[in-house]
Amino acid sequence: MERRLFTLAIAPIVALASAQGQKSSEEITSFEIKQHVQFLASDSLDGRLTGTEGNRRAAQYIASQFERFGLPPVPGQSYLQEFEFVQQVRLGQQNSFVLATGTGPEEASVDKDFRPLGFSTNSSVEGNLVFAGYGISAPEKGYDDYENADVSGKIVIVLRYSPDGTNPHGELQEFSSLRNKARYARDRGASAVILVNGELDDPDDDLIPLRYDHSMAASGLPIIQAKRKIVEGILEAVGQDLRSIQDTINGTRRPFSFPIAKNVKVSLTTDLEQIRGKSANVAGFLEGGKAQNDDVLVIGAHFDHLGHGGEGSGSLSPDEDAVHNGADDNASGTAGLLELAQFFVGQRDYLKRSILFLAFSGEELGLLGSSYYVQHPLLHLENTIAMINMDMIGRLQESRKLTVYGTGTSSRWENILTKENRISEHDSLFALSFIADGFGPSDHSSFYGKNIPVLFFFTGTHNDYHKPSDDWDLLNYGGEENVLRYVQKVAENILQTDERPDYVNVPSSSSRGDARGFRVTLGIIPDYGETPNGMKVGGVRAEGPAAKAGMLGGDIIVKMGGKNVLNIYDYMAILGELKAGDIVEVEVLRNGNRIELSATMQKR
Ligand SMILES: [Zn+2]
């Protein structure tokens, strides 16, 4: 694609003279895009994990580029908008596990003999034990460890994994997650869970590392893993053998649950502390030279990535401890943000509206930076007329396929996008793919949840996505330059048209993006921020079951279908049990009041 084809669409913004050969030009160039990407995706930034030094250096780089371009911060603010988040959990001082088998108490030592799981609730419990096999309840698969076990008020011992072992394709695999095991026990009134590795599955019997999963609301009961020798000791005291029990269950695929004699007692205290970290969004504000009011267009991209990866990080190569450079995800979008900022600074005098350039942190951990921003906006959200997001725009293929999300969120979007894509009567820049939905897995979602029209540009996923191999040498810089010139023209159209883009709540039926694999939908978008004891609703889709039931963004779902919802895992599990047409009672907290709603589930 030749550059001269990209003439500026809207007078009086004038095309800039070519600045080839200059060190830094106001023009959007593949050369400068590459320079930004090479820095952001270099090993020295260590994968830009939120809360780390590499992430701070990326933020500093963006701020210093803004300054170099002559783009100031929002008046009265600095470039950095700091926010706190839960970074990790660590063991507190109070963890204890004391076992009495009739021969006097034995105290196990934390981190050596037992360890709480990262999503355990902090609590102290004491009581008798029930052995409950694998702790799986899947009657639909003909298997239920709780079928004949009364665990109310008891501490349950369960094996890790399932009768299918560690086979990821086993029939009971989806029921055997640690979150599910905690929930099955909790829903049956158990007071705590002791997890143990069967000899068949994990001969080494390592304790699960303490890890914070970032979608954490606690499990609602204490859950620890104990070393096998401790559980073997308990079972021996009542004449049972763990290995033979496991053989029996696996062989027969029948549950083998039983109460453990009353003289065996356990007292258990779990104590986890949350370590809070800090990170920052970076904001630069360009006041339009011809601005008549406070209208502002937000252009955004996240700059954080996955650090060194590892289990639970979102890496798709979790066994590898390697820097995840995140060149496409999302050094590409960040470089785009910088190039657009530099370009528009040069156009300041002509702009009829202002632009806020926002580089987000915490995206990979659950849109932390953008949800913080919409809750603590630097400029009034009522004046934010639209939000343009760029996340992964560096891998344009030969097909020139460019996906745009949010195209249904304003009635004007499709016209603008189509018009600016046209080169001549017969030719277009991109093969555009439109997705109406304004909710999706990147930062525009936070803005759409606040009733702001959004557009999200994306060149598509690829084999290096969320892997250490997503590196700078695989990007199509010429392609990204074209994408940015297109985004620039779309932005100009929005900025220079007198009328504000209207906001449209995209109907549930034409949208995608609820958790996959469910037969039914409630028509809500979860909020992944911190919500103790419940699941917070980030947004409600128009005409969906939740909207019809009267649910609002900001509601916290605490009960559904008569079952407690303490976290998103509970919610998903209940959703998985429902079918279209089911009427489900949902209890929500709104401004501290409990409200009962009734929703009719729809087919996805
Ligand atoms: Zn990502």
XYZ file of C-alpha atoms and ligand atoms in Angstrom:
605
model
C 0.000 0.000 0.000
C 1.417 3.317 -0.999
C 1.572 6.105 1.459
C 0.244 8.765 -0.906
C -3.058 6.943 -0.929
C -3.600 8.106 2.604
C -4.745 11.645 2.178
C -6.359 13.307 5.128
C -10.063 13.195 4.853
C -11.226 16.194 6.718
C -10.397 19.823 6.097
C -8.912 21.821 7.605
C -6.404 19.300 8.908
C -3.555 19.529 6.477
C -1.367 16.696 5.330
C 2.122 17.029 6.665
C 5.107 17.094 4.425
C 6.971 13.850 4.375
C 9.499 13.795 7.149
C 11.539 10.884 5.888
C 15.025 10.875 7.281
C 14.225 13.081 10.237
C 15.026 11.706 13.643
C 11.484 11.925 14.911
C 8.598 13.055 12.800
C 5.023 13.988 13.498
C 4.054 11.639 10.751
C 3.127 8.066 11.601
C 5.992 5.937 10.291
C 6.768 2.248 10.425
C 10.318 3.199 11.422
C 9.186 4.924 14.610
C 6.608 2.253 15.393
C 9.417 -0.279 15.257
C 11.647 1.808 17.530
C 8.935 2.023 20.194
C 8.132 -1.682 19.928
C 11.791 -2.669 20.113
C 12.200 -0.756 23.336
C 8.946 -1.868 24.996
C 9.383 -5.502 23.953
C 13.075 -5.697 24.867
C 14.240 -8.207 27.471
C 15.349 -5.333 29.698
C 11.687 -4.510 30.377
C 11.245 -8.074 31.541
C 7.755 -8.623 30.161
C 6.251 -5.459 31.751
C 4.307 -7.360 34.408
C 2.041 -5.011 36.382
C 3.745 -3.950 39.612
C 7.300 -4.770 38.481
C 10.274 -2.561 37.669
C 9.981 -3.382 33.967
C 6.384 -2.176 33.995
C 7.416 1.055 35.753
C 10.121 1.640 33.149
C 7.595 1.183 30.356
C 5.336 3.772 32.025
C 8.286 6.162 32.360
C 9.128 5.687 28.702
C 5.578 6.545 27.623
C 5.518 9.630 29.882
C 8.877 10.818 28.591
C 7.738 10.379 24.985
C 4.569 12.378 25.719
C 6.765 15.121 27.138
C 9.089 15.027 24.151
C 6.118 15.423 21.795
C 4.915 18.463 23.730
C 1.886 16.575 25.054
C 1.234 17.689 28.649
C -0.520 15.772 31.441
C -4.105 16.582 32.391
C -3.995 20.054 34.024
C -3.177 19.754 37.714
C -2.089 16.104 37.398
C 1.118 14.252 36.700
C 1.469 11.868 33.777
C 1.081 8.869 36.064
C -2.253 7.836 37.537
C -1.283 5.428 40.297
C -3.530 2.631 41.485
C -3.190 -0.168 44.018
C -4.003 -3.798 43.443
C -3.578 -7.155 45.156
C -0.322 -8.519 43.811
C 0.225 -11.666 45.818
C -0.797 -13.490 48.937
C 1.585 -14.668 51.616
C 1.299 -16.745 54.749
C 0.278 -14.862 57.865
C 1.448 -15.736 61.384
C -1.565 -17.741 62.537
C -1.626 -20.829 60.291
C -1.950 -24.013 62.280
C -3.080 -27.594 61.835
C -3.400 -29.771 64.914
C -4.430 -33.394 64.748
C -5.695 -35.491 67.648
C -6.088 -39.197 66.994
C -6.625 -40.214 70.596
C -2.921 -40.393 71.416
C -2.483 -36.666 72.114
C -2.282 -33.722 69.739
C 0.244 -33.524 66.935
C 1.000 -30.198 65.386
C 1.856 -30.080 61.687
C 4.095 -27.286 60.483
C 2.979 -24.825 57.876
C 4.798 -24.768 54.538
C 6.332 -28.157 55.338
C 3.452 -30.467 56.209
C 0.567 -28.345 54.967
C -0.192 -25.107 53.209
C -3.396 -23.138 52.584
C -4.390 -22.662 48.952
C -4.220 -19.117 47.603
C -8.017 -18.751 47.521
C -8.652 -20.141 50.998
C -10.819 -18.121 53.357
C -9.142 -17.087 56.607
C -10.811 -18.877 59.477
C -10.433 -21.177 62.479
C -12.382 -24.409 62.580
C -12.393 -27.507 64.743
C -14.174 -30.784 64.320
C -14.511 -34.297 63.034
C -13.549 -35.533 59.631
C -15.242 -37.136 56.643
C -13.295 -38.765 53.851
C -15.040 -37.790 50.588
C -13.077 -39.475 47.814
C -12.164 -36.986 45.114
C -14.670 -34.446 46.415
C -16.444 -34.374 43.055
C -20.164 -33.991 42.581
C -21.175 -34.814 39.011
C -24.453 -36.745 39.174
C -24.964 -36.038 35.450
C -21.889 -38.171 34.819
C -23.039 -40.821 37.247
C -20.411 -39.912 39.807
C -20.947 -38.161 43.145
C -18.557 -38.485 46.083
C -21.137 -36.730 48.258
C -24.008 -39.048 47.339
C -24.101 -40.803 50.709
C -21.844 -38.573 52.745
C -23.141 -36.163 55.377
C -20.452 -33.526 55.645
C -22.429 -30.786 57.343
C -20.208 -29.106 59.950
C -17.399 -31.543 59.171
C -13.914 -31.114 57.794
C -13.654 -33.086 54.559
C -10.575 -34.842 53.248
C -10.516 -35.092 49.466
C -8.056 -36.411 46.917
C -6.723 -34.081 44.264
C -7.646 -34.722 40.584
C -10.277 -37.327 39.669
C -10.721 -41.057 38.983
C -9.364 -40.187 35.529
C -6.086 -39.180 37.161
C -4.397 -36.151 35.664
C -5.728 -36.862 32.157
C -6.820 -33.452 30.855
C -9.452 -35.078 28.626
C -10.938 -37.252 31.358
C -14.700 -37.174 31.673
C -14.598 -35.819 35.206
C -11.819 -33.338 34.552
C -14.038 -30.264 34.449
C -15.482 -31.149 37.863
C -12.119 -31.663 39.499
C -10.730 -28.128 39.640
C -9.714 -26.979 43.095
C -12.284 -24.196 42.932
C -15.028 -26.712 42.191
C -13.935 -29.017 44.997
C -14.082 -26.114 47.438
C -17.546 -25.198 46.195
C -19.011 -28.733 46.347
C -17.847 -29.053 49.941
C -19.027 -25.584 50.935
C -22.473 -26.042 49.358
C -22.941 -29.174 51.472
C -22.104 -27.355 54.666
C -18.564 -28.624 55.210
C -16.498 -26.411 57.495
C -13.131 -26.898 55.765
C -11.365 -28.934 53.093
C -8.125 -30.870 53.411
C -6.730 -31.749 50.021
C -4.283 -34.601 49.508
C -2.259 -35.897 46.567
C -2.977 -39.523 45.734
C 0.123 -41.647 45.240
C -1.045 -42.549 41.728
C -1.195 -38.936 40.585
C 1.697 -37.239 42.336
C 4.295 -39.581 43.832
C 6.521 -36.636 44.875
C 3.681 -35.065 46.819
C 4.746 -31.444 46.419
C 2.721 -28.731 48.094
C 0.921 -26.431 45.655
C 2.687 -23.059 45.530
C 0.830 -20.213 47.167
C -0.605 -18.261 44.293
C -3.048 -15.409 43.863
C -5.304 -15.939 40.881
C -6.513 -12.350 40.386
C -10.112 -13.361 39.979
C -10.059 -14.095 43.599
C -12.837 -13.744 45.861
C -12.211 -16.339 48.520
C -13.721 -19.810 48.415
C -15.941 -19.278 51.422
C -14.244 -21.880 53.587
C -10.686 -22.750 54.631
C -8.943 -25.091 52.215
C -5.475 -26.508 52.781
C -3.332 -29.153 51.195
C -1.763 -31.614 53.637
C 1.153 -33.917 52.897
C 0.129 -37.462 52.140
C 1.846 -38.934 55.212
C -0.454 -36.924 57.483
C -3.620 -38.112 55.766
C -2.270 -41.661 55.654
C -1.756 -41.400 59.416
C -5.363 -40.295 59.952
C -6.739 -43.129 57.817
C -4.469 -45.692 59.425
C -5.886 -44.732 62.817
C -9.278 -45.917 61.554
C -7.978 -48.992 59.766
C -7.992 -47.597 56.213
C -5.306 -47.243 53.574
C -5.255 -44.283 51.206
C -3.606 -46.086 48.304
C -6.102 -48.969 48.351
C -9.002 -46.531 48.575
C -7.729 -44.707 45.497
C -7.282 -47.991 43.619
C -10.819 -48.997 44.515
C -12.416 -45.729 43.424
C -10.478 -45.616 40.151
C -11.189 -49.263 39.428
C -14.911 -49.217 40.155
C -15.633 -45.540 39.422
C -17.859 -45.733 42.454
C -17.582 -43.297 45.367
C -15.950 -44.487 48.585
C -16.813 -41.885 51.209
C -17.063 -42.454 54.968
C -17.038 -40.580 58.273
C -13.871 -40.913 60.321
C -14.230 -42.066 63.930
C -15.177 -39.419 66.466
C -11.992 -39.707 68.481
C -10.065 -38.243 65.542
C -10.268 -34.464 65.653
C -8.659 -31.651 63.758
C -8.304 -27.984 64.522
C -7.287 -25.770 61.706
C -6.478 -22.088 61.281
C -5.805 -20.493 57.920
C -4.219 -17.057 57.683
C -3.322 -15.458 54.356
C -2.237 -11.862 53.921
C -2.747 -9.935 50.752
C 0.266 -8.028 49.505
C -0.766 -4.894 47.729
C 1.224 -3.591 44.799
C 1.196 -0.325 42.907
C 1.089 0.433 39.240
C 0.067 3.390 37.095
C -1.785 4.374 33.957
C -0.110 7.089 31.870
C -2.232 9.988 30.636
C -1.472 12.817 28.220
C -3.992 15.541 27.418
C -4.248 17.415 24.140
C -6.581 20.379 24.260
C -8.111 21.039 20.854
C -7.190 24.482 19.500
C -10.722 24.961 18.199
C -12.478 23.257 21.093
C -15.743 24.964 22.097
C -16.499 22.704 25.044
C -15.062 19.990 27.290
C -15.740 17.092 24.915
C -12.880 14.620 24.878
C -12.072 11.546 22.822
C -10.114 8.847 24.686
C -7.535 6.928 22.675
C -6.098 4.045 24.688
C -3.831 1.005 24.661
C -2.484 -1.180 27.461
C 1.267 -1.426 27.963
C 1.530 -4.183 30.581
C 2.153 -7.827 29.738
C 2.798 -11.188 31.431
C 6.326 -10.821 32.830
C 7.930 -14.250 32.947
C 4.669 -16.111 32.510
C 4.173 -19.150 34.718
C 1.060 -20.965 35.789
C -1.896 -18.697 36.439
C -0.303 -15.761 34.591
C -2.327 -16.153 31.422
C 0.688 -17.535 29.559
C -0.115 -20.174 26.970
C 3.313 -21.631 27.551
C 3.095 -21.752 31.347
C 5.852 -24.303 31.910
C 8.442 -22.018 30.429
C 10.089 -19.433 32.681
C 11.012 -16.949 29.969
C 10.450 -13.259 29.357
C 7.140 -12.764 27.609
C 8.030 -9.716 25.541
C 4.507 -9.043 24.331
C 5.515 -7.281 21.115
C 2.120 -7.590 19.486
C 0.332 -7.743 22.865
C 0.564 -4.872 23.375
C 3.773 -3.021 22.554
C 2.137 -2.665 19.125
C -0.865 -0.763 20.488
C 1.312 1.295 22.823
C 3.579 2.276 19.934
C 0.418 3.163 18.023
C -0.765 5.329 20.907
C 2.587 7.165 20.887
C 2.553 7.703 17.143
C -1.025 8.990 17.212
C -0.195 11.285 20.133
C 2.774 12.719 18.263
C 0.715 13.135 15.118
C -2.188 14.902 16.803
C 0.069 17.247 18.790
C 1.071 18.577 15.374
C -2.621 19.074 14.515
C -3.580 20.752 17.774
C -4.599 24.102 16.250
C -7.186 22.504 14.011
C -8.822 20.180 16.504
C -12.440 20.892 17.406
C -12.306 18.535 20.346
C -9.703 17.457 22.889
C -8.001 14.071 23.099
C -6.954 12.119 26.170
C -4.225 9.576 25.414
C -4.343 6.780 27.983
C -1.810 3.974 28.348
C -3.244 1.358 30.717
C -1.481 -0.971 33.106
C -3.028 -4.075 34.702
C -4.924 -5.141 31.582
C -3.605 -8.697 31.620
C -4.597 -9.080 35.279
C -8.231 -8.250 34.506
C -8.551 -4.720 33.044
C -7.337 -3.274 36.357
C -6.017 0.025 34.997
C -8.996 0.876 32.812
C -11.531 -0.089 35.474
C -9.615 2.099 37.927
C -9.693 4.908 35.387
C -13.450 4.808 34.812
C -13.957 4.820 38.566
C -11.480 7.668 39.047
C -11.656 9.548 35.751
C -9.220 12.425 35.229
C -11.833 14.177 33.067
C -15.587 13.830 33.571
C -16.906 10.724 31.898
C -19.990 12.646 30.716
C -17.613 14.596 28.493
C -15.916 11.490 27.147
C -17.662 11.176 23.820
C -16.046 7.897 22.705
C -13.146 5.561 23.417
C -10.831 4.046 20.806
C -8.786 1.051 21.954
C -5.862 -0.628 20.226
C -4.750 -4.022 21.481
C -2.654 -6.237 19.162
C -2.458 -4.289 15.938
C 0.978 -5.452 14.770
C 0.177 -8.619 12.864
C -1.713 -7.479 9.798
C -1.770 -10.402 7.361
C -1.605 -10.347 3.594
C -5.382 -10.681 3.552
C -5.437 -7.212 5.196
C -8.089 -8.425 7.603
C -8.765 -5.886 10.330
C -11.280 -6.668 13.034
C -13.172 -3.839 14.678
C -15.183 -4.485 17.816
C -17.824 -2.171 19.189
C -19.229 -1.263 15.779
C -22.771 -1.450 17.165
C -22.092 0.881 20.112
C -22.878 4.020 18.120
C -25.224 4.268 15.139
C -22.518 6.251 13.359
C -19.653 3.800 13.579
C -20.270 1.591 10.560
C -20.632 4.607 8.277
C -17.444 6.222 9.479
C -15.457 2.985 9.372
C -16.637 2.153 5.868
C -16.116 5.654 4.538
C -12.579 5.998 5.862
C -11.698 2.531 4.579
C -12.449 3.491 0.984
C -9.497 4.415 -1.218
C -11.297 4.641 -4.519
C -14.550 3.482 -6.007
C -13.252 -0.058 -6.240
C -10.603 -0.317 -3.610
C -10.430 -0.401 0.183
C -7.613 -0.320 2.692
C -8.674 -3.306 4.754
C -10.917 -6.306 4.672
C -12.922 -5.134 7.653
C -14.677 -7.480 10.008
C -17.252 -5.798 12.256
C -18.310 -7.077 15.649
C -21.115 -5.082 17.191
C -20.434 -5.866 20.832
C -18.785 -3.224 22.992
C -17.840 -5.654 25.733
C -14.787 -7.764 25.122
C -11.458 -8.853 26.534
C -9.677 -5.506 26.547
C -9.869 -2.028 28.071
C -12.649 -0.595 25.890
C -14.956 -2.883 27.875
C -14.502 -0.714 30.991
C -15.652 2.364 29.051
C -18.553 0.624 27.382
C -19.698 -0.416 30.851
C -20.034 3.335 31.521
C -22.279 3.860 28.472
C -19.558 5.318 26.266
C -19.430 4.308 22.575
C -16.258 2.330 21.850
C -14.173 1.045 18.963
C -11.499 -1.596 19.342
C -8.994 -2.307 16.570
C -7.343 -5.723 16.345
C -5.307 -7.448 13.609
C -6.113 -10.935 14.901
C -4.668 -13.625 17.099
C -1.771 -15.916 16.174
C 0.385 -18.808 17.373
C 2.665 -16.571 19.433
C -0.203 -15.063 21.403
C 0.663 -15.007 25.141
C 3.896 -16.913 24.531
C 7.552 -15.884 24.902
C 7.760 -16.000 21.101
C 5.564 -12.876 20.663
C 8.613 -10.803 19.706
C 9.373 -7.605 17.793
C 10.807 -9.265 14.679
C 7.460 -10.886 13.849
C 5.498 -7.668 13.488
C 4.311 -6.186 10.219
C 5.402 -2.574 10.735
C 4.207 -1.353 7.359
C 0.860 -2.972 8.092
C 0.663 -1.311 11.499
C 1.450 2.066 9.945
C -1.553 1.591 7.664
C -3.757 0.560 10.566
C -2.722 3.683 12.483
C -3.367 6.001 9.571
C -6.810 4.472 9.377
C -7.404 4.884 13.135
C -6.156 8.446 12.762
C -8.746 9.173 10.073
C -11.538 7.574 12.083
C -10.466 9.637 15.114
C -10.413 12.823 13.008
C -13.887 12.126 11.770
C -15.126 11.810 15.372
C -13.188 14.881 16.528
C -14.209 17.198 13.710
C -17.890 16.287 13.328
C -20.018 18.708 15.304
C -22.464 16.109 16.479
C -21.363 13.728 19.224
C -21.577 10.028 18.430
C -24.693 8.579 20.058
C -24.460 5.626 22.427
C -26.183 2.342 21.626
C -26.543 -0.540 24.094
C -25.965 -3.514 21.800
C -28.759 -6.082 22.234
C -27.804 -9.308 23.904
C -28.793 -11.391 20.881
C -26.247 -9.790 18.558
C -23.358 -9.855 20.982
C -20.777 -12.396 21.968
C -18.290 -12.714 24.737
C -19.874 -14.220 27.845
C -17.767 -17.049 29.153
C -17.739 -19.667 26.422
C -19.187 -23.128 26.487
C -22.427 -22.334 28.259
C -25.814 -23.230 26.866
C -27.457 -20.193 28.389
C -26.629 -16.601 29.121
C -27.736 -14.151 31.765
C -26.559 -11.243 29.642
C -24.083 -9.657 32.013
C -20.400 -8.800 31.942
C -18.559 -9.663 35.153
C -16.363 -7.048 36.780
C -12.992 -8.593 37.554
C -12.037 -6.059 40.192
C -12.039 -6.974 43.856
C -15.426 -7.852 45.271
C -15.492 -9.660 48.572
C -18.260 -12.259 48.846
C -20.146 -11.931 45.607
C -19.762 -11.325 41.925
C -19.897 -7.767 40.716
C -21.742 -6.993 37.513
C -19.697 -4.738 35.254
C -22.342 -4.252 32.593
C -25.779 -5.483 31.572
C -26.584 -6.261 27.956
C -29.676 -4.620 26.510
C -32.657 -6.971 26.207
C -30.817 -9.815 27.934
C -32.306 -11.820 30.838
C -30.520 -9.691 33.446
C -31.667 -6.429 31.852
C -35.254 -7.679 31.697
C -35.045 -8.730 35.333
C -33.970 -5.201 36.289
C -30.325 -5.893 37.078
C -27.966 -2.902 36.880
C -24.243 -2.457 36.347
C -22.620 -2.291 39.778
C -25.003 -4.840 41.353
C -23.262 -7.612 43.280
C -24.768 -11.061 42.726
C -24.753 -12.909 46.048
C -27.236 -15.717 45.412
C -28.538 -17.451 42.348
C -30.960 -20.348 42.110
C -30.891 -20.650 45.896
C -27.113 -21.119 45.962
C -24.584 -18.714 47.366
C -22.395 -16.875 44.903
C -19.156 -15.819 46.553
C -17.053 -15.437 43.414
C -17.096 -15.807 39.644
C -16.447 -19.568 39.864
C -19.661 -20.068 41.787
C -21.517 -18.000 39.226
C -20.124 -19.960 36.284
C -20.877 -23.276 37.915
C -24.521 -22.316 38.473
C -24.783 -20.991 34.921
C -23.509 -24.335 33.656
C -26.427 -26.122 35.319
C -29.167 -23.991 33.761
C -31.008 -24.332 30.489
C -32.924 -21.921 28.285
C -36.321 -21.032 29.706
C -35.319 -21.755 33.307
C -36.465 -19.053 35.674
C -33.795 -18.344 38.221
C -34.028 -16.221 41.361
C -31.077 -13.888 41.659
C -30.285 -11.971 44.803
C -28.159 -8.864 44.364
C -26.650 -6.248 46.645
C -27.322 -2.726 45.446
C -26.082 0.176 47.592
C -26.028 -2.173 50.538
C -29.631 -3.412 50.057
C -30.544 -6.953 49.146
C -32.808 -7.100 46.121
C -34.515 -10.184 44.697
C -34.763 -10.437 40.931
C -36.171 -13.117 38.715
C -34.499 -13.841 35.373
C -35.574 -16.097 32.529
C -32.512 -17.712 31.024
C -31.935 -17.338 27.290
C -30.179 -19.583 24.866
C -26.764 -18.341 23.915
Zn -2.837 -10.118 26.372
